[in-house]
Coordinates of C-alpha atoms and ligand atoms in Angstrom, one line a residue:
M3 CA 24.8 -14.4 -5.3
R4 CA 22.7 -11.5 -6.9
T5 CA 21.0 -8.4 -5.0
I6 CA 17.8 -8.3 -6.1
K7 CA 16.4 -4.4 -6.0
I8 CA 13.0 -4.0 -4.7
F9 CA 10.3 -1.7 -6.1
D10 CA 7.6 -0.8 -4.0
T11 CA 4.8 0.6 -5.7
T12 CA 2.2 0.8 -2.5
L13 CA 1.4 4.4 -3.1
R14 CA 1.3 4.0 -7.0
D15 CA -0.3 1.1 -8.2
G16 CA -1.5 0.0 -4.5
E17 CA -3.3 3.1 -4.3
Q18 CA -4.9 2.3 -7.2
C19 CA -7.1 -0.5 -5.8
P20 CA -10.6 0.4 -5.0
G21 CA -11.3 2.7 -2.2
A22 CA -7.5 3.0 -1.3
T23 CA -6.7 6.6 -2.0
M24 CA -4.5 8.2 0.6
N25 CA -3.9 11.5 1.5
V26 CA -0.1 12.8 1.5
E27 CA 0.5 12.3 5.4
E28 CA -0.5 8.7 5.1
K29 CA 1.5 8.4 1.9
L30 CA 4.3 10.1 3.8
Q31 CA 3.8 7.7 6.9
I32 CA 3.6 4.5 4.3
A33 CA 7.0 5.8 2.9
R34 CA 8.7 6.2 6.0
Q35 CA 8.0 2.5 6.8
L36 CA 9.5 1.5 3.1
A37 CA 12.7 3.4 4.2
R38 CA 13.0 1.9 7.6
L39 CA 12.0 -1.3 5.6
N40 CA 14.7 -0.5 3.4
V41 CA 13.4 -1.0 -0.4
D42 CA 15.8 0.3 -2.9
I43 CA 12.9 2.5 -5.1
I44 CA 9.1 3.6 -3.7
E45 CA 6.8 5.2 -6.6
A46 CA 5.4 7.6 -4.6
G47 CA 2.7 8.4 -7.2
F48 CA 1.4 9.3 -11.0
P49 CA 2.5 13.4 -10.4
I50 CA 0.6 15.1 -13.9
T51 CA -2.6 13.3 -12.6
S52 CA -3.6 15.2 -9.6
I53 CA -2.2 18.2 -7.3
G54 CA -2.4 15.9 -4.6
D55 CA -0.4 13.3 -6.3
F56 CA 2.2 15.9 -7.4
E57 CA 2.1 17.1 -3.7
A58 CA 3.0 13.3 -2.6
V59 CA 5.7 12.5 -4.5
K60 CA 7.6 15.6 -3.9
R61 CA 7.0 15.1 0.1
V62 CA 7.9 11.8 -0.2
A63 CA 11.2 13.0 -2.4
D64 CA 12.1 16.0 -0.1
E65 CA 11.7 14.2 3.4
V66 CA 12.5 10.6 2.9
K67 CA 15.9 9.8 2.8
G68 CA 18.1 6.8 2.0
V69 CA 15.8 5.3 -0.8
T70 CA 15.2 6.3 -4.9
V71 CA 12.2 8.1 -5.1
A72 CA 10.2 7.7 -8.8
G73 CA 7.3 8.8 -9.9
L74 CA 5.3 7.6 -13.2
A75 CA 4.8 9.2 -16.3
R76 CA 3.2 8.2 -19.9
A77 CA 6.1 9.2 -22.4
V78 CA 5.1 12.6 -23.2
D79 CA 7.1 15.8 -22.1
K80 CA 4.2 17.6 -19.8
D81 CA 4.1 13.9 -17.5
I82 CA 8.0 13.4 -17.5
D83 CA 8.4 17.6 -16.8
R84 CA 6.0 17.0 -13.8
V85 CA 7.6 13.8 -12.2
A86 CA 11.1 15.6 -12.6
E87 CA 9.4 18.9 -10.9
A88 CA 8.5 16.3 -8.4
V89 CA 11.3 14.2 -7.4
K90 CA 14.3 16.5 -7.8
G91 CA 14.4 17.1 -4.3
A92 CA 15.3 13.4 -3.7
E93 CA 18.3 12.4 -2.8
S94 CA 18.1 10.1 -5.9
G95 CA 15.1 10.6 -8.1
R96 CA 13.7 8.2 -11.0
I97 CA 11.7 8.8 -13.9
H98 CA 9.3 5.7 -14.9
I99 CA 8.6 6.3 -18.1
V100 CA 5.2 3.8 -19.4
I101 CA 4.2 3.3 -23.0
A102 CA 2.0 -0.1 -24.6
T103 CA 3.9 -2.3 -26.6
S104 CA 1.1 -4.4 -27.3
D105 CA -0.7 -5.0 -30.7
I106 CA -4.0 -4.9 -28.8
H107 CA -3.3 -1.4 -26.9
L108 CA -1.4 0.3 -29.6
K109 CA -4.8 -0.7 -32.1
Y110 CA -7.8 0.3 -29.8
K111 CA -6.2 2.3 -27.2
L112 CA -3.1 4.3 -28.4
K113 CA -4.4 4.2 -32.1
M114 CA -0.5 4.2 -33.0
D115 CA 1.5 1.4 -34.9
R116 CA 4.7 -0.1 -33.8
E117 CA 7.3 2.4 -35.4
A118 CA 5.1 5.4 -34.0
V119 CA 5.0 3.9 -30.7
L120 CA 8.9 3.0 -30.8
A121 CA 9.5 6.9 -32.4
M122 CA 7.5 8.1 -29.2
S123 CA 9.4 5.3 -26.5
I124 CA 13.1 6.8 -27.5
R125 CA 11.9 10.6 -27.7
A126 CA 10.5 10.1 -24.0
V127 CA 14.2 8.5 -22.7
K128 CA 16.1 11.1 -24.0
H129 CA 13.8 13.9 -22.5
A130 CA 13.9 12.5 -19.3
R131 CA 17.7 11.8 -19.7
Q132 CA 18.1 15.3 -19.6
Y133 CA 16.6 15.8 -15.7
T134 CA 18.3 12.5 -14.4
D135 CA 20.5 9.5 -15.6
D136 CA 18.2 7.2 -13.2
I137 CA 15.4 6.5 -16.0
E138 CA 13.1 3.5 -16.1
F139 CA 10.9 2.5 -19.3
S140 CA 8.0 0.1 -18.9
A141 CA 6.4 -1.8 -21.7
E142 CA 2.7 -1.8 -20.9
D143 CA 1.0 -5.3 -21.4
A144 CA 4.5 -6.6 -22.2
T145 CA 3.5 -10.1 -21.4
R146 CA 0.7 -9.9 -24.4
S147 CA 3.2 -8.4 -26.9
D148 CA 5.2 -9.4 -29.8
W149 CA 8.6 -10.7 -28.4
D150 CA 10.9 -9.3 -31.2
Y151 CA 9.1 -6.1 -31.0
L152 CA 9.2 -5.7 -27.0
C153 CA 13.6 -6.8 -27.7
R154 CA 13.5 -4.1 -30.4
V155 CA 12.0 -1.6 -28.2
T156 CA 14.0 -2.7 -24.6
E157 CA 17.4 -2.2 -27.3
E158 CA 16.2 1.4 -28.5
V159 CA 15.3 2.3 -25.2
I160 CA 18.3 1.2 -23.2
K161 CA 20.7 3.1 -26.2
A162 CA 18.3 6.3 -26.0
G163 CA 19.3 6.2 -22.1
A164 CA 16.9 4.0 -20.1
T165 CA 18.8 2.0 -17.4
T166 CA 16.2 0.0 -16.1
V167 CA 13.3 -1.7 -18.3
N168 CA 10.2 -3.3 -16.8
I169 CA 8.5 -5.7 -18.5
P170 CA 4.8 -6.2 -17.0
D171 CA 2.2 -8.6 -17.0
T172 CA -0.4 -5.6 -16.8
V173 CA -3.2 -8.1 -16.9
G174 CA -2.2 -10.9 -15.1
Y175 CA -2.0 -13.1 -18.2
T176 CA 1.2 -14.8 -18.1
L177 CA 2.2 -18.1 -16.5
P178 CA 5.3 -18.7 -14.6
Y179 CA 7.1 -20.7 -16.9
E180 CA 6.1 -18.6 -19.9
Y181 CA 7.1 -15.5 -18.0
G182 CA 10.5 -16.6 -17.1
E183 CA 10.8 -18.1 -21.0
L184 CA 10.1 -14.5 -21.9
I185 CA 12.9 -12.8 -19.6
E186 CA 15.3 -15.3 -20.8
Y187 CA 14.6 -14.8 -24.0
L188 CA 14.9 -10.9 -23.4
M189 CA 18.4 -11.5 -21.7
N190 CA 19.5 -13.5 -24.9
K191 CA 18.3 -11.7 -27.4
V192 CA 18.5 -7.8 -26.5
P193 CA 22.4 -7.2 -27.3
N194 CA 23.0 -4.5 -25.2
V195 CA 20.7 -6.0 -22.3
D196 CA 23.4 -5.6 -19.8
K197 CA 23.5 -2.1 -19.7
A198 CA 20.4 -2.0 -18.2
V199 CA 18.4 -3.6 -15.4
I200 CA 15.4 -5.8 -16.4
S201 CA 12.6 -5.9 -14.2
V202 CA 9.1 -7.3 -14.0
H203 CA 5.9 -6.3 -12.7
C204 CA 3.4 -8.8 -12.5
H205 CA -0.4 -8.2 -11.9
N206 CA -2.6 -11.3 -9.9
D207 CA -5.3 -11.5 -12.1
L208 CA -4.8 -15.8 -12.3
G209 CA -3.4 -15.5 -8.7
H210 CA 0.3 -15.8 -10.3
A211 CA 2.0 -12.6 -9.2
V212 CA 4.5 -13.8 -7.1
A213 CA 5.1 -17.0 -8.8
N214 CA 5.9 -15.1 -12.2
S215 CA 8.2 -12.7 -10.3
T216 CA 10.2 -15.3 -8.7
A217 CA 10.5 -17.3 -12.2
A218 CA 11.5 -14.0 -13.7
I219 CA 14.2 -13.5 -11.2
L220 CA 15.5 -17.2 -11.3
K221 CA 15.6 -16.4 -15.4
G222 CA 17.8 -12.6 -15.0
A223 CA 15.5 -10.0 -13.5
G224 CA 16.9 -7.9 -11.4
Q225 CA 14.1 -5.7 -10.0
V226 CA 10.9 -6.7 -8.5
E227 CA 7.9 -4.5 -8.2
C228 CA 5.7 -5.3 -5.9
T229 CA 3.6 -3.7 -2.9
I230 CA 2.7 -4.0 0.5
N231 CA -0.1 -7.0 1.3
G232 CA -0.2 -7.2 -2.8
I233 CA -2.6 -4.4 -3.0
G234 CA -3.2 -3.0 -6.4
E235 CA -5.0 -2.6 -9.2
R236 CA -8.1 -5.4 -9.5
A237 CA -7.0 -8.7 -7.9
G238 CA -3.9 -6.5 -7.2
N239 CA 0.1 -7.1 -7.4
T240 CA 3.1 -9.3 -6.3
A241 CA 3.0 -8.8 -2.5
L242 CA 6.5 -7.8 -1.6
E243 CA 6.7 -9.6 1.7
E244 CA 5.9 -13.1 -0.2
V245 CA 8.8 -12.9 -2.5
V246 CA 11.4 -11.0 0.0
M247 CA 10.6 -14.1 2.2
S248 CA 10.8 -16.8 -0.9
L249 CA 14.3 -15.2 -1.8
K250 CA 15.3 -15.2 2.2
T251 CA 13.7 -18.9 2.6
R252 CA 15.1 -20.5 -0.4
L253 CA 18.2 -18.5 -1.0
K254 CA 20.6 -21.2 -2.3
Y255 CA 17.7 -22.1 -4.8
F256 CA 17.9 -18.7 -6.2
D257 CA 20.9 -17.7 -5.2
A258 CA 19.6 -14.1 -4.8
D259 CA 18.6 -12.2 -2.0
T260 CA 17.1 -8.7 -1.4
R261 CA 18.5 -5.6 1.1
I262 CA 15.1 -6.2 2.8
N263 CA 14.9 -5.6 6.8
T264 CA 12.4 -8.3 7.3
R265 CA 11.8 -7.5 10.6
E266 CA 9.8 -4.5 9.4
I267 CA 7.5 -6.6 7.4
Y268 CA 4.4 -6.9 9.9
K269 CA 4.8 -3.2 10.8
A270 CA 4.3 -2.2 7.3
S271 CA 1.6 -4.8 6.5
K272 CA -0.3 -3.3 9.8
L273 CA 0.1 0.1 8.7
V274 CA -0.7 -0.4 5.1
S275 CA -3.9 -2.3 6.3
R276 CA -5.0 0.1 8.8
I277 CA -4.3 3.5 6.1
T278 CA -6.0 1.5 3.0
G279 CA -9.1 0.2 5.3
I280 CA -8.4 -3.1 3.3
A281 CA -7.7 -5.9 5.2
V282 CA -5.2 -9.0 5.3
Q283 CA -7.3 -12.2 4.5
P284 CA -6.2 -14.8 7.6
N285 CA -4.8 -17.2 5.7
K286 CA -2.6 -14.5 3.5
A287 CA 1.3 -16.3 3.3
I288 CA 3.6 -14.3 5.5
I289 CA 1.7 -11.7 7.0
G290 CA -1.8 -13.4 7.4
D291 CA -3.4 -14.0 11.1
N292 CA -3.2 -17.6 10.5
A293 CA -0.1 -18.0 8.9
F294 CA 1.7 -19.2 12.2
A295 CA -1.2 -20.8 14.0
H296 CA -1.2 -24.3 14.4
E297 CA -4.8 -26.1 14.6
S298 CA -3.9 -29.5 14.4
G299 CA -2.9 -31.6 17.4
I300 CA -0.6 -33.5 15.1
H301 CA 0.9 -29.8 14.0
Q302 CA 1.0 -28.5 17.6
D303 CA 2.7 -31.9 18.8
G304 CA 5.8 -31.9 16.4
I305 CA 6.2 -28.0 16.7
L306 CA 6.6 -28.3 20.3
K307 CA 8.9 -31.0 20.0
E308 CA 11.1 -29.2 17.1
R309 CA 9.5 -26.1 15.5
S310 CA 11.0 -26.7 11.9
T311 CA 8.8 -29.7 11.7
Y312 CA 6.0 -27.7 10.7
E313 CA 7.3 -23.7 10.4
I314 CA 9.6 -22.7 7.4
L315 CA 9.6 -19.2 8.7
N316 CA 10.2 -17.4 12.3
P317 CA 7.6 -15.0 12.7
E318 CA 10.5 -13.1 14.7
E319 CA 12.2 -12.8 11.2
I320 CA 9.2 -10.5 9.9
G321 CA 8.8 -8.6 13.0
I322 CA 6.3 -10.4 15.1
S323 CA 6.9 -10.5 18.8
K324 CA 6.5 -13.4 20.5
S325 CA 4.9 -11.5 23.8
K326 CA 1.7 -9.8 22.3
L327 CA 1.1 -8.9 25.5
I328 CA 2.5 -5.4 26.8
L329 CA 1.0 -2.5 28.8
G330 CA -1.6 -2.3 31.3
K331 CA -3.5 0.1 33.2
H332 CA 0.2 1.0 35.6
S333 CA 2.4 1.1 32.6
G334 CA 4.0 4.9 32.2
R335 CA 4.8 7.3 29.3
H336 CA 7.7 6.0 29.2
A337 CA 6.8 2.2 28.8
F338 CA 4.2 3.6 26.1
K339 CA 7.0 5.5 24.2
D340 CA 9.5 2.7 24.3
R341 CA 6.3 0.0 23.2
L342 CA 5.8 2.9 20.1
S343 CA 9.5 2.9 18.9
T344 CA 9.4 -1.2 18.7
L345 CA 6.1 -1.3 17.0
G346 CA 7.8 1.1 14.1
Y347 CA 6.0 4.6 15.7
Q348 CA 9.3 6.6 15.6
S349 CA 8.7 9.5 13.6
L350 CA 5.8 10.7 16.4
N351 CA 6.1 14.4 17.5
E352 CA 5.4 14.7 21.3
D353 CA 2.1 16.4 20.5
E354 CA 1.2 13.0 19.2
I355 CA 2.8 11.0 21.6
N356 CA 1.0 12.9 24.2
K357 CA -2.3 12.2 22.5
A358 CA -2.3 8.8 21.9
F359 CA -1.5 7.9 25.8
E360 CA -4.3 10.1 26.8
R361 CA -6.7 7.4 24.8
F362 CA -4.1 4.4 26.1
K363 CA -4.8 5.6 29.6
A364 CA -8.6 5.9 29.0
L365 CA -8.5 2.7 27.5
S366 CA -6.9 0.5 30.2
D367 CA -9.6 1.8 32.5
Q368 CA -11.8 -0.1 30.6
K369 CA -9.9 -2.8 29.4
K370 CA -7.3 -4.9 31.7
H371 CA -4.8 -6.4 28.7
I372 CA -3.8 -4.2 26.2
F373 CA -2.3 -5.4 23.2
D374 CA 0.1 -4.3 20.3
E375 CA -3.0 -4.5 18.0
D376 CA -5.1 -2.0 20.6
I377 CA -1.9 0.4 21.0
E378 CA -1.6 0.6 17.1
A379 CA -5.2 1.3 16.7
L380 CA -5.1 4.2 18.8
V381 CA -1.6 5.9 17.2
A382 CA -3.2 5.4 13.8
D383 CA -6.5 6.7 14.9
E384 CA -4.4 9.9 16.4
I385 CA -2.3 10.9 13.5
T386 CA -4.5 9.8 10.5
K387 CA -6.8 13.0 11.6
G388 CA -4.9 15.2 9.8
S389 CA -6.4 18.3 8.8
D390 CA -10.0 17.2 9.0
L391 CA -12.9 19.0 7.8
Y392 CA -15.3 17.3 10.2
A393 CA -14.5 16.2 13.9
L394 CA -17.0 14.2 16.1
S395 CA -17.5 16.1 19.8
S396 CA -19.8 14.2 21.1
L397 CA -22.3 11.5 20.4
H398 CA -25.1 9.6 22.8
V399 CA -27.3 7.1 21.5
V400 CA -30.5 5.4 23.1
T401 CA -31.8 2.4 21.5
G402 CA -33.8 -1.3 23.0
T403 CA -36.5 -3.3 22.2
T404 CA -39.0 -1.2 23.1
Q405 CA -38.0 2.4 21.1
K406 CA -36.6 3.4 18.3
P407 CA -33.1 3.9 18.0
A408 CA -32.1 7.5 18.1
A409 CA -28.9 9.4 18.0
T410 CA -27.9 13.4 19.4
I411 CA -24.8 14.3 18.0
K412 CA -22.3 17.4 18.1
L413 CA -20.0 17.8 15.1
S414 CA -17.2 20.3 14.2
V415 CA -18.2 20.9 10.5
K416 CA -15.3 23.4 9.4
G417 CA -14.5 24.7 12.5
E418 CA -18.3 25.2 13.6
V419 CA -19.9 23.2 16.4
K420 CA -23.2 21.6 15.4
E421 CA -26.1 19.4 17.1
I422 CA -29.0 17.3 15.6
Q423 CA -30.7 14.3 17.2
T424 CA -32.3 11.9 14.6
V425 CA -33.5 8.2 14.6
G426 CA -32.9 5.5 12.1
D427 CA -33.7 1.7 12.4
G428 CA -31.0 0.7 14.8
P429 CA -28.0 3.0 16.5
V430 CA -25.8 2.9 13.6
D431 CA -28.2 4.1 11.3
A432 CA -29.6 6.3 13.5
V433 CA -25.8 8.1 13.8
Y434 CA -24.8 7.8 10.3
N435 CA -28.2 9.8 9.5
A436 CA -27.2 12.9 12.2
I437 CA -23.9 13.2 10.2
K438 CA -25.3 13.0 7.0
E439 CA -27.6 16.0 7.7
L440 CA -25.4 17.8 10.0
T441 CA -22.5 17.2 7.0
G442 CA -25.1 17.5 4.0
T443 CA -22.9 15.0 2.2
K444 CA -24.6 12.8 -0.6
S445 CA -22.2 9.8 -0.1
E446 CA -23.8 6.1 -0.6
L447 CA -22.4 3.7 2.4
K448 CA -21.4 1.3 -0.1
K449 CA -20.0 -1.2 2.6
Y450 CA -19.9 -0.9 6.3
E451 CA -17.3 -3.6 8.5
I452 CA -16.7 -4.4 11.8
K453 CA -14.6 -6.7 13.8
S454 CA -12.6 -6.9 17.5
I455 CA -9.0 -6.0 17.6
T456 CA -8.4 -8.8 19.9
G457 CA -10.5 -11.4 22.1
G458 CA -12.8 -10.2 24.8
T459 CA -15.8 -8.6 24.8
D460 CA -13.8 -5.2 26.6
A461 CA -12.2 -5.4 22.7
L462 CA -11.3 -2.1 20.8
G463 CA -14.0 -2.4 18.0
E464 CA -12.7 -1.7 14.4
V465 CA -14.9 -0.4 11.7
V466 CA -14.5 0.0 8.1
V467 CA -16.7 1.5 5.8
M468 CA -16.8 2.5 2.2
L469 CA -18.2 5.6 1.1
E470 CA -18.9 6.5 -2.9
E471 CA -19.9 9.5 -4.3
N472 CA -19.5 11.1 -7.9
D473 CA -17.7 7.7 -8.7
R474 CA -14.8 8.6 -5.9
V475 CA -14.7 5.4 -3.6
V476 CA -13.4 6.0 -0.2
R477 CA -12.5 3.5 2.6
G478 CA -12.7 5.2 6.0
G479 CA -11.6 3.5 9.6
A480 CA -11.5 3.4 12.8
S481 CA -11.7 2.1 16.4
D482 CA -13.3 2.3 19.8
P483 CA -14.3 0.2 22.3
D484 CA -17.8 1.3 21.7
I485 CA -18.4 0.1 18.6
I486 CA -21.2 3.0 17.8
V487 CA -18.1 5.5 18.5
A488 CA -16.3 3.2 16.3
S489 CA -18.5 3.0 13.6
A490 CA -19.4 7.5 13.9
K491 CA -15.5 8.3 13.8
A492 CA -15.3 5.6 10.8
Y493 CA -18.1 7.4 9.2
I494 CA -16.4 10.7 10.0
N495 CA -13.0 9.5 8.8
A496 CA -14.7 8.2 5.2
L497 CA -16.4 11.9 4.8
N498 CA -13.1 13.4 5.4
K499 CA -11.3 11.8 3.1
L500 CA -13.6 12.6 0.2
A501 CA -13.6 16.0 1.0
G502 CA -10.1 15.8 0.3
A503 CA -10.3 14.0 -3.0
G504 CA -13.2 16.1 -3.9
R505 CA -10.9 19.2 -3.7
I506 CA -8.0 17.5 -5.8
V507 CA -9.8 15.3 -8.8
K508 CA -7.8 12.5 -10.3
K509 CA -7.8 12.8 -13.7
G510 CA -6.9 9.0 -14.1
V511 CA -5.0 7.4 -16.4
Ligands
KIV13 O1 0.3 -2.7 -14.6 C1 1.5 -2.3 -15.2 O2 1.5 -2.4 -16.4 C2 1.7 -0.6 -14.5 C3 2.8 -0.1 -15.3 C4 2.6 1.7 -15.0 C5 4.2 -0.1 -14.8 O3 1.3 -0.8 -13.4
ZN14 ZN1 0.3 -2.4 -12.7

């Protein structure tokens, strides 16, 4: 039985999803959860692109143990040196070098010929080898490259010292059977292929990312690159949870498994969704809300008689607990802390626990039953605050059918508390006008979404907004029993992200 390596790129390719920008603390939280999930490699960022990305890779490398930490570099010395610097504190660090190999990229993007790209690839791998012997080489747009040229590049970079060669379907163009054939071709034609791990990295433009990755595993790929919830550039990347559970569920068919602790999948999914503000579609395989919901009477009857009639996966295997109702008004701090630990928040400090507990107590006065989702929302709100520029001090709104909605808001702006009263077309509009005026920001609201976290009119309301300023798009999110307060907090959360991103402008490669 082969063990397939899981290379998680949620923090790099996943972050390239519009609006999914994460700050360093948020990346660290996700990296810790990825370590609990037992992924083999965390790609924590692209250090040359910004100071923020460099810091994130460095902090993950320095602080998250038991996992290899990788950073991405183009095939040039300055990028490679920056990755080497960022990952040097890791228990095990990897330099990931990328250069395109398809004629279309060579002609229009790189303006280089095949020989020049080959020479540059070899040079880059040799340069990186002075820092570590864990070098990954990616042939960008491999699936639209000439197969024999791809074989040559693979052979030469392995000779130069690459230990993993990645064959990305950068534009999500290939199909499962074809991609399997390409991997098989490389396995048969590259004489030194046994000296490296062949990796696959698929995008989901035609909806085949997971199928392409599993087809490649059958033909000998030893590493799969993927992201939590399948987030990523355009239509996203291969979803980690889908590949992992496919192998686990069809073990005999694949004769291959991973080291993933599948009981951490659900927590990882929730955390990534909350931090990025990207909701998981209800019918998403493995972790969507409906993945284990049986609506039809015939199915329900079958499930009650014998679960395996209609369920091929046990929800507990991916960490969905059976009893969702957990705490109430009379639960103490100990039970709360215990629950936090079960939910995967083992690394909270006492101050964060105390703050979350205070909010839990306040919520339990308003809401009879408190669910796991409520607790996760509270904690996420507390720990994603970070060193914010803007913070809500107080909010008062009047609205109704007979008067123009008005908001009075007190906001801490860079440490100074400011107050203003404004009107708007609705209560949220009034609040957003007030915040805009107090912060003096010029961002445009591109999207506003609201939903209840659990059922009932006393449920926590969750608001996600998307703001755009100077070509930068960020998402902000917050939850509160009062949907107007949640709206204000989500907006402020997004403004804080914009302010953070403004200090560290990404170059974009
Ligand atoms: O899609 C792609 O080609 C990439 C490479 C950097 C591996 O993300
Ligand atoms: Zn990619």
